[in-house]
Amino acid sequence: MPTFHADQRSADKASYTDPRTVPNSDAGAQYTSVRFTDTLDLEGFRASIGSVGDAHDNAAAESVIGLFKNEAVRSDSPFRAGPLHGLREVETLTLEWVT
């Protein structure tokens, strides 16, 4: 599915007429404003983000991230043997925590 960053809207609207195009944003205020979402709607686009301010939209993912930070990343974690030095150690720690 084609995507483009919402802040990179082309001056030539015809370049984004593919109905499968989904604007991606970081959910910042400028991308969740009524004016911006109305513009997307008028242009025939569907935003990649759902409702903003909905506490349930990513609660499960944030819960897992919180558990990971508390159980695996903190300095007194049983999954760690000292400071982490590089991506490889983070990947190994993550794999051990998941399994």
N, C-alpha and C. Protein backbone atom coordinates (compact mmCIF):
# COMPACT_ATOMS: atom_id res chain seq x y z
N MET A 1 0.84 -1.17 0.00
CA MET A 1 0.00 0.00 0.00
C MET A 1 0.89 1.24 0.00
N PRO A 2 0.76 2.11 -0.99
CA PRO A 2 1.60 3.31 -1.04
C PRO A 2 1.34 4.22 0.15
N THR A 3 2.39 4.87 0.62
CA THR A 3 2.25 5.82 1.73
C THR A 3 3.04 7.07 1.43
N PHE A 4 2.73 8.12 2.12
CA PHE A 4 3.55 9.33 2.07
C PHE A 4 3.42 10.02 3.41
N HIS A 5 4.43 10.82 3.74
CA HIS A 5 4.37 11.56 4.99
C HIS A 5 3.43 12.74 4.80
N ALA A 6 2.54 12.92 5.76
CA ALA A 6 1.49 13.92 5.63
C ALA A 6 2.04 15.33 5.44
N ASP A 7 3.22 15.61 5.94
CA ASP A 7 3.77 16.96 5.80
C ASP A 7 4.45 17.17 4.46
N GLN A 8 4.43 16.18 3.59
CA GLN A 8 5.07 16.29 2.29
C GLN A 8 4.05 16.30 1.16
N ARG A 9 2.91 16.87 1.40
CA ARG A 9 1.84 16.90 0.41
C ARG A 9 2.33 17.62 -0.84
N SER A 10 2.09 17.02 -1.96
CA SER A 10 2.55 17.56 -3.23
C SER A 10 1.69 18.73 -3.68
N ALA A 11 2.32 19.69 -4.35
CA ALA A 11 1.57 20.79 -4.94
C ALA A 11 0.69 20.25 -6.06
N ASP A 12 1.11 19.15 -6.65
CA ASP A 12 0.33 18.52 -7.71
C ASP A 12 -0.49 17.40 -7.11
N LYS A 13 -1.75 17.67 -6.80
CA LYS A 13 -2.62 16.70 -6.15
C LYS A 13 -2.72 15.41 -6.96
N ALA A 14 -2.60 15.50 -8.26
CA ALA A 14 -2.75 14.32 -9.11
C ALA A 14 -1.72 13.25 -8.80
N SER A 15 -0.59 13.62 -8.23
CA SER A 15 0.44 12.63 -7.92
C SER A 15 0.05 11.74 -6.75
N TYR A 16 -1.01 12.08 -6.02
CA TYR A 16 -1.47 11.27 -4.89
C TYR A 16 -2.93 10.87 -5.03
N THR A 17 -3.33 10.49 -6.23
CA THR A 17 -4.73 10.11 -6.43
C THR A 17 -4.98 8.63 -6.21
N ASP A 18 -3.95 7.84 -5.97
CA ASP A 18 -4.12 6.42 -5.71
C ASP A 18 -4.95 6.24 -4.44
N PRO A 19 -6.12 5.61 -4.53
CA PRO A 19 -6.98 5.46 -3.35
C PRO A 19 -6.38 4.60 -2.25
N ARG A 20 -5.32 3.85 -2.57
CA ARG A 20 -4.67 3.01 -1.56
C ARG A 20 -3.64 3.78 -0.75
N THR A 21 -3.35 5.02 -1.14
CA THR A 21 -2.36 5.82 -0.43
C THR A 21 -2.85 6.14 0.97
N VAL A 22 -1.98 5.92 1.95
CA VAL A 22 -2.32 6.18 3.35
C VAL A 22 -1.30 7.16 3.92
N PRO A 23 -1.72 8.38 4.29
CA PRO A 23 -0.79 9.33 4.89
C PRO A 23 -0.33 8.86 6.26
N ASN A 24 0.98 8.82 6.48
CA ASN A 24 1.53 8.44 7.78
C ASN A 24 2.00 9.69 8.50
N SER A 25 1.78 9.74 9.81
CA SER A 25 2.25 10.87 10.59
C SER A 25 2.71 10.38 11.95
N ASP A 26 3.28 11.29 12.72
CA ASP A 26 3.74 10.94 14.06
C ASP A 26 2.68 11.25 15.11
N ALA A 27 1.46 11.52 14.70
CA ALA A 27 0.33 11.83 15.58
C ALA A 27 0.53 13.12 16.36
N GLY A 28 1.41 13.99 15.86
CA GLY A 28 1.58 15.29 16.49
C GLY A 28 0.35 16.15 16.29
N ALA A 29 0.28 17.23 17.02
CA ALA A 29 -0.91 18.09 17.00
C ALA A 29 -1.25 18.57 15.60
N GLN A 30 -0.24 18.86 14.79
CA GLN A 30 -0.52 19.36 13.45
C GLN A 30 -1.18 18.29 12.58
N TYR A 31 -0.99 17.01 12.90
CA TYR A 31 -1.56 15.93 12.10
C TYR A 31 -2.87 15.42 12.67
N THR A 32 -3.25 15.86 13.82
CA THR A 32 -4.49 15.39 14.43
C THR A 32 -5.51 16.51 14.54
N SER A 33 -5.17 17.67 14.01
CA SER A 33 -6.09 18.80 14.07
C SER A 33 -7.30 18.54 13.18
N VAL A 34 -8.40 19.16 13.52
CA VAL A 34 -9.62 19.02 12.73
C VAL A 34 -9.38 19.50 11.31
N ARG A 35 -8.67 20.61 11.16
CA ARG A 35 -8.41 21.16 9.82
C ARG A 35 -7.64 20.17 8.96
N PHE A 36 -6.61 19.57 9.53
CA PHE A 36 -5.80 18.63 8.75
C PHE A 36 -6.60 17.38 8.40
N THR A 37 -7.30 16.81 9.37
CA THR A 37 -8.06 15.58 9.08
C THR A 37 -9.20 15.87 8.12
N ASP A 38 -9.81 17.05 8.20
CA ASP A 38 -10.84 17.42 7.22
C ASP A 38 -10.23 17.53 5.83
N THR A 39 -9.01 18.09 5.74
CA THR A 39 -8.34 18.20 4.44
C THR A 39 -8.07 16.82 3.86
N LEU A 40 -7.60 15.89 4.68
CA LEU A 40 -7.38 14.52 4.20
C LEU A 40 -8.68 13.95 3.65
N ASP A 41 -9.75 14.13 4.40
CA ASP A 41 -11.05 13.61 3.99
C ASP A 41 -11.49 14.22 2.67
N LEU A 42 -11.37 15.53 2.54
CA LEU A 42 -11.75 16.20 1.30
C LEU A 42 -10.92 15.75 0.11
N GLU A 43 -9.65 15.42 0.37
CA GLU A 43 -8.76 14.97 -0.70
C GLU A 43 -8.94 13.49 -1.01
N GLY A 44 -9.73 12.80 -0.20
CA GLY A 44 -9.99 11.39 -0.45
C GLY A 44 -8.99 10.44 0.18
N PHE A 45 -8.26 10.90 1.20
CA PHE A 45 -7.28 10.05 1.86
C PHE A 45 -7.80 9.53 3.18
N ARG A 46 -7.22 8.41 3.60
CA ARG A 46 -7.52 7.81 4.90
C ARG A 46 -6.23 7.86 5.70
N ALA A 47 -6.26 8.47 6.87
CA ALA A 47 -5.06 8.58 7.70
C ALA A 47 -4.65 7.22 8.25
N SER A 48 -3.35 7.03 8.47
CA SER A 48 -2.87 5.76 8.99
C SER A 48 -3.12 5.62 10.48
N ILE A 49 -3.31 6.74 11.17
CA ILE A 49 -3.57 6.68 12.60
C ILE A 49 -5.06 6.71 12.83
N GLY A 50 -5.47 6.08 13.91
CA GLY A 50 -6.89 6.09 14.26
C GLY A 50 -7.20 7.30 15.10
N SER A 51 -8.17 7.15 15.96
CA SER A 51 -8.55 8.27 16.81
C SER A 51 -7.39 8.60 17.75
N VAL A 52 -7.25 9.85 18.04
CA VAL A 52 -6.20 10.30 18.94
C VAL A 52 -6.82 10.59 20.29
N GLY A 53 -6.12 10.22 21.33
CA GLY A 53 -6.66 10.41 22.66
C GLY A 53 -7.47 9.22 23.13
N ASP A 54 -7.51 8.18 22.31
CA ASP A 54 -8.22 6.96 22.68
C ASP A 54 -7.26 6.12 23.50
N ALA A 55 -7.57 5.94 24.75
CA ALA A 55 -6.66 5.25 25.67
C ALA A 55 -6.46 3.78 25.33
N HIS A 56 -7.31 3.23 24.51
CA HIS A 56 -7.23 1.80 24.22
C HIS A 56 -6.49 1.48 22.92
N ASP A 57 -6.13 2.50 22.14
CA ASP A 57 -5.56 2.23 20.82
C ASP A 57 -4.23 1.51 20.85
N ASN A 58 -3.41 1.75 21.84
CA ASN A 58 -2.13 1.05 21.91
C ASN A 58 -1.78 0.63 23.33
N ALA A 59 -2.78 0.42 24.15
CA ALA A 59 -2.55 0.08 25.56
C ALA A 59 -1.77 -1.22 25.72
N ALA A 60 -2.10 -2.22 24.92
CA ALA A 60 -1.41 -3.51 25.05
C ALA A 60 0.08 -3.37 24.73
N ALA A 61 0.40 -2.67 23.65
CA ALA A 61 1.80 -2.49 23.27
C ALA A 61 2.56 -1.70 24.34
N GLU A 62 1.96 -0.65 24.84
CA GLU A 62 2.63 0.15 25.87
C GLU A 62 2.81 -0.65 27.16
N SER A 63 1.89 -1.53 27.45
CA SER A 63 2.01 -2.38 28.63
C SER A 63 3.21 -3.32 28.51
N VAL A 64 3.36 -3.92 27.34
CA VAL A 64 4.50 -4.82 27.11
C VAL A 64 5.81 -4.05 27.16
N ILE A 65 5.84 -2.86 26.58
CA ILE A 65 7.05 -2.05 26.62
C ILE A 65 7.41 -1.70 28.06
N GLY A 66 6.41 -1.36 28.86
CA GLY A 66 6.65 -1.06 30.27
C GLY A 66 7.20 -2.26 31.02
N LEU A 67 6.62 -3.43 30.77
CA LEU A 67 7.12 -4.65 31.40
C LEU A 67 8.57 -4.92 31.00
N PHE A 68 8.86 -4.76 29.72
CA PHE A 68 10.21 -4.99 29.22
C PHE A 68 11.21 -4.06 29.92
N LYS A 69 10.86 -2.79 30.01
CA LYS A 69 11.76 -1.83 30.67
C LYS A 69 11.96 -2.18 32.14
N ASN A 70 10.89 -2.55 32.82
CA ASN A 70 11.00 -2.86 34.25
C ASN A 70 11.68 -4.18 34.52
N GLU A 71 11.43 -5.17 33.69
CA GLU A 71 11.96 -6.51 33.96
C GLU A 71 13.32 -6.77 33.33
N ALA A 72 13.59 -6.19 32.19
CA ALA A 72 14.80 -6.55 31.46
C ALA A 72 15.83 -5.44 31.37
N VAL A 73 15.42 -4.22 31.20
CA VAL A 73 16.36 -3.14 30.90
C VAL A 73 16.95 -2.50 32.15
N ARG A 74 16.19 -2.40 33.21
CA ARG A 74 16.70 -1.69 34.40
C ARG A 74 18.00 -2.34 34.91
N SER A 75 18.80 -1.55 35.57
CA SER A 75 20.15 -1.98 35.94
C SER A 75 20.20 -3.19 36.87
N ASP A 76 19.18 -3.42 37.69
CA ASP A 76 19.21 -4.58 38.60
C ASP A 76 18.43 -5.77 38.05
N SER A 77 18.21 -5.79 36.75
CA SER A 77 17.46 -6.88 36.12
C SER A 77 18.24 -8.19 36.17
N PRO A 78 17.55 -9.31 36.42
CA PRO A 78 18.22 -10.61 36.40
C PRO A 78 18.64 -11.02 34.99
N PHE A 79 18.16 -10.31 33.98
CA PHE A 79 18.53 -10.61 32.60
C PHE A 79 19.82 -9.92 32.19
N ARG A 80 20.33 -9.03 33.04
CA ARG A 80 21.54 -8.27 32.72
C ARG A 80 22.69 -8.67 33.61
N ALA A 81 23.87 -8.60 33.03
CA ALA A 81 25.10 -8.81 33.80
C ALA A 81 25.98 -7.59 33.57
N GLY A 82 25.55 -6.45 34.08
CA GLY A 82 26.29 -5.21 33.90
C GLY A 82 25.68 -4.35 32.82
N PRO A 83 26.39 -3.28 32.45
CA PRO A 83 25.86 -2.35 31.44
C PRO A 83 25.73 -3.01 30.07
N LEU A 84 24.82 -2.48 29.29
CA LEU A 84 24.65 -2.97 27.91
C LEU A 84 25.60 -2.19 27.01
N HIS A 85 26.33 -2.92 26.17
CA HIS A 85 27.29 -2.30 25.26
C HIS A 85 26.94 -2.68 23.84
N GLY A 86 26.08 -1.93 23.23
CA GLY A 86 25.79 -2.13 21.82
C GLY A 86 24.50 -2.87 21.54
N LEU A 87 24.15 -2.82 20.28
CA LEU A 87 22.91 -3.40 19.79
C LEU A 87 22.85 -4.91 20.00
N ARG A 88 23.95 -5.58 19.78
CA ARG A 88 23.98 -7.04 19.92
C ARG A 88 23.56 -7.47 21.33
N GLU A 89 24.06 -6.79 22.34
CA GLU A 89 23.70 -7.13 23.72
C GLU A 89 22.22 -6.84 24.00
N VAL A 90 21.71 -5.76 23.43
CA VAL A 90 20.28 -5.44 23.59
C VAL A 90 19.43 -6.51 22.92
N GLU A 91 19.84 -6.94 21.73
CA GLU A 91 19.10 -7.99 21.03
C GLU A 91 19.11 -9.30 21.81
N THR A 92 20.26 -9.67 22.35
CA THR A 92 20.37 -10.90 23.15
C THR A 92 19.51 -10.80 24.40
N LEU A 93 19.58 -9.68 25.09
CA LEU A 93 18.76 -9.46 26.28
C LEU A 93 17.27 -9.57 25.94
N THR A 94 16.88 -8.97 24.84
CA THR A 94 15.47 -9.01 24.43
C THR A 94 15.04 -10.43 24.12
N LEU A 95 15.85 -11.18 23.41
CA LEU A 95 15.53 -12.57 23.09
C LEU A 95 15.38 -13.40 24.35
N GLU A 96 16.29 -13.23 25.29
CA GLU A 96 16.20 -13.97 26.55
C GLU A 96 14.94 -13.59 27.33
N TRP A 97 14.57 -12.32 27.30
CA TRP A 97 13.38 -11.87 28.02
C TRP A 97 12.11 -12.43 27.38
N VAL A 98 12.07 -12.45 26.06
CA VAL A 98 10.88 -12.93 25.35
C VAL A 98 10.71 -14.43 25.52
N THR A 99 11.82 -15.17 25.50
CA THR A 99 11.71 -16.63 25.61
C THR A 99 11.75 -17.02 27.05
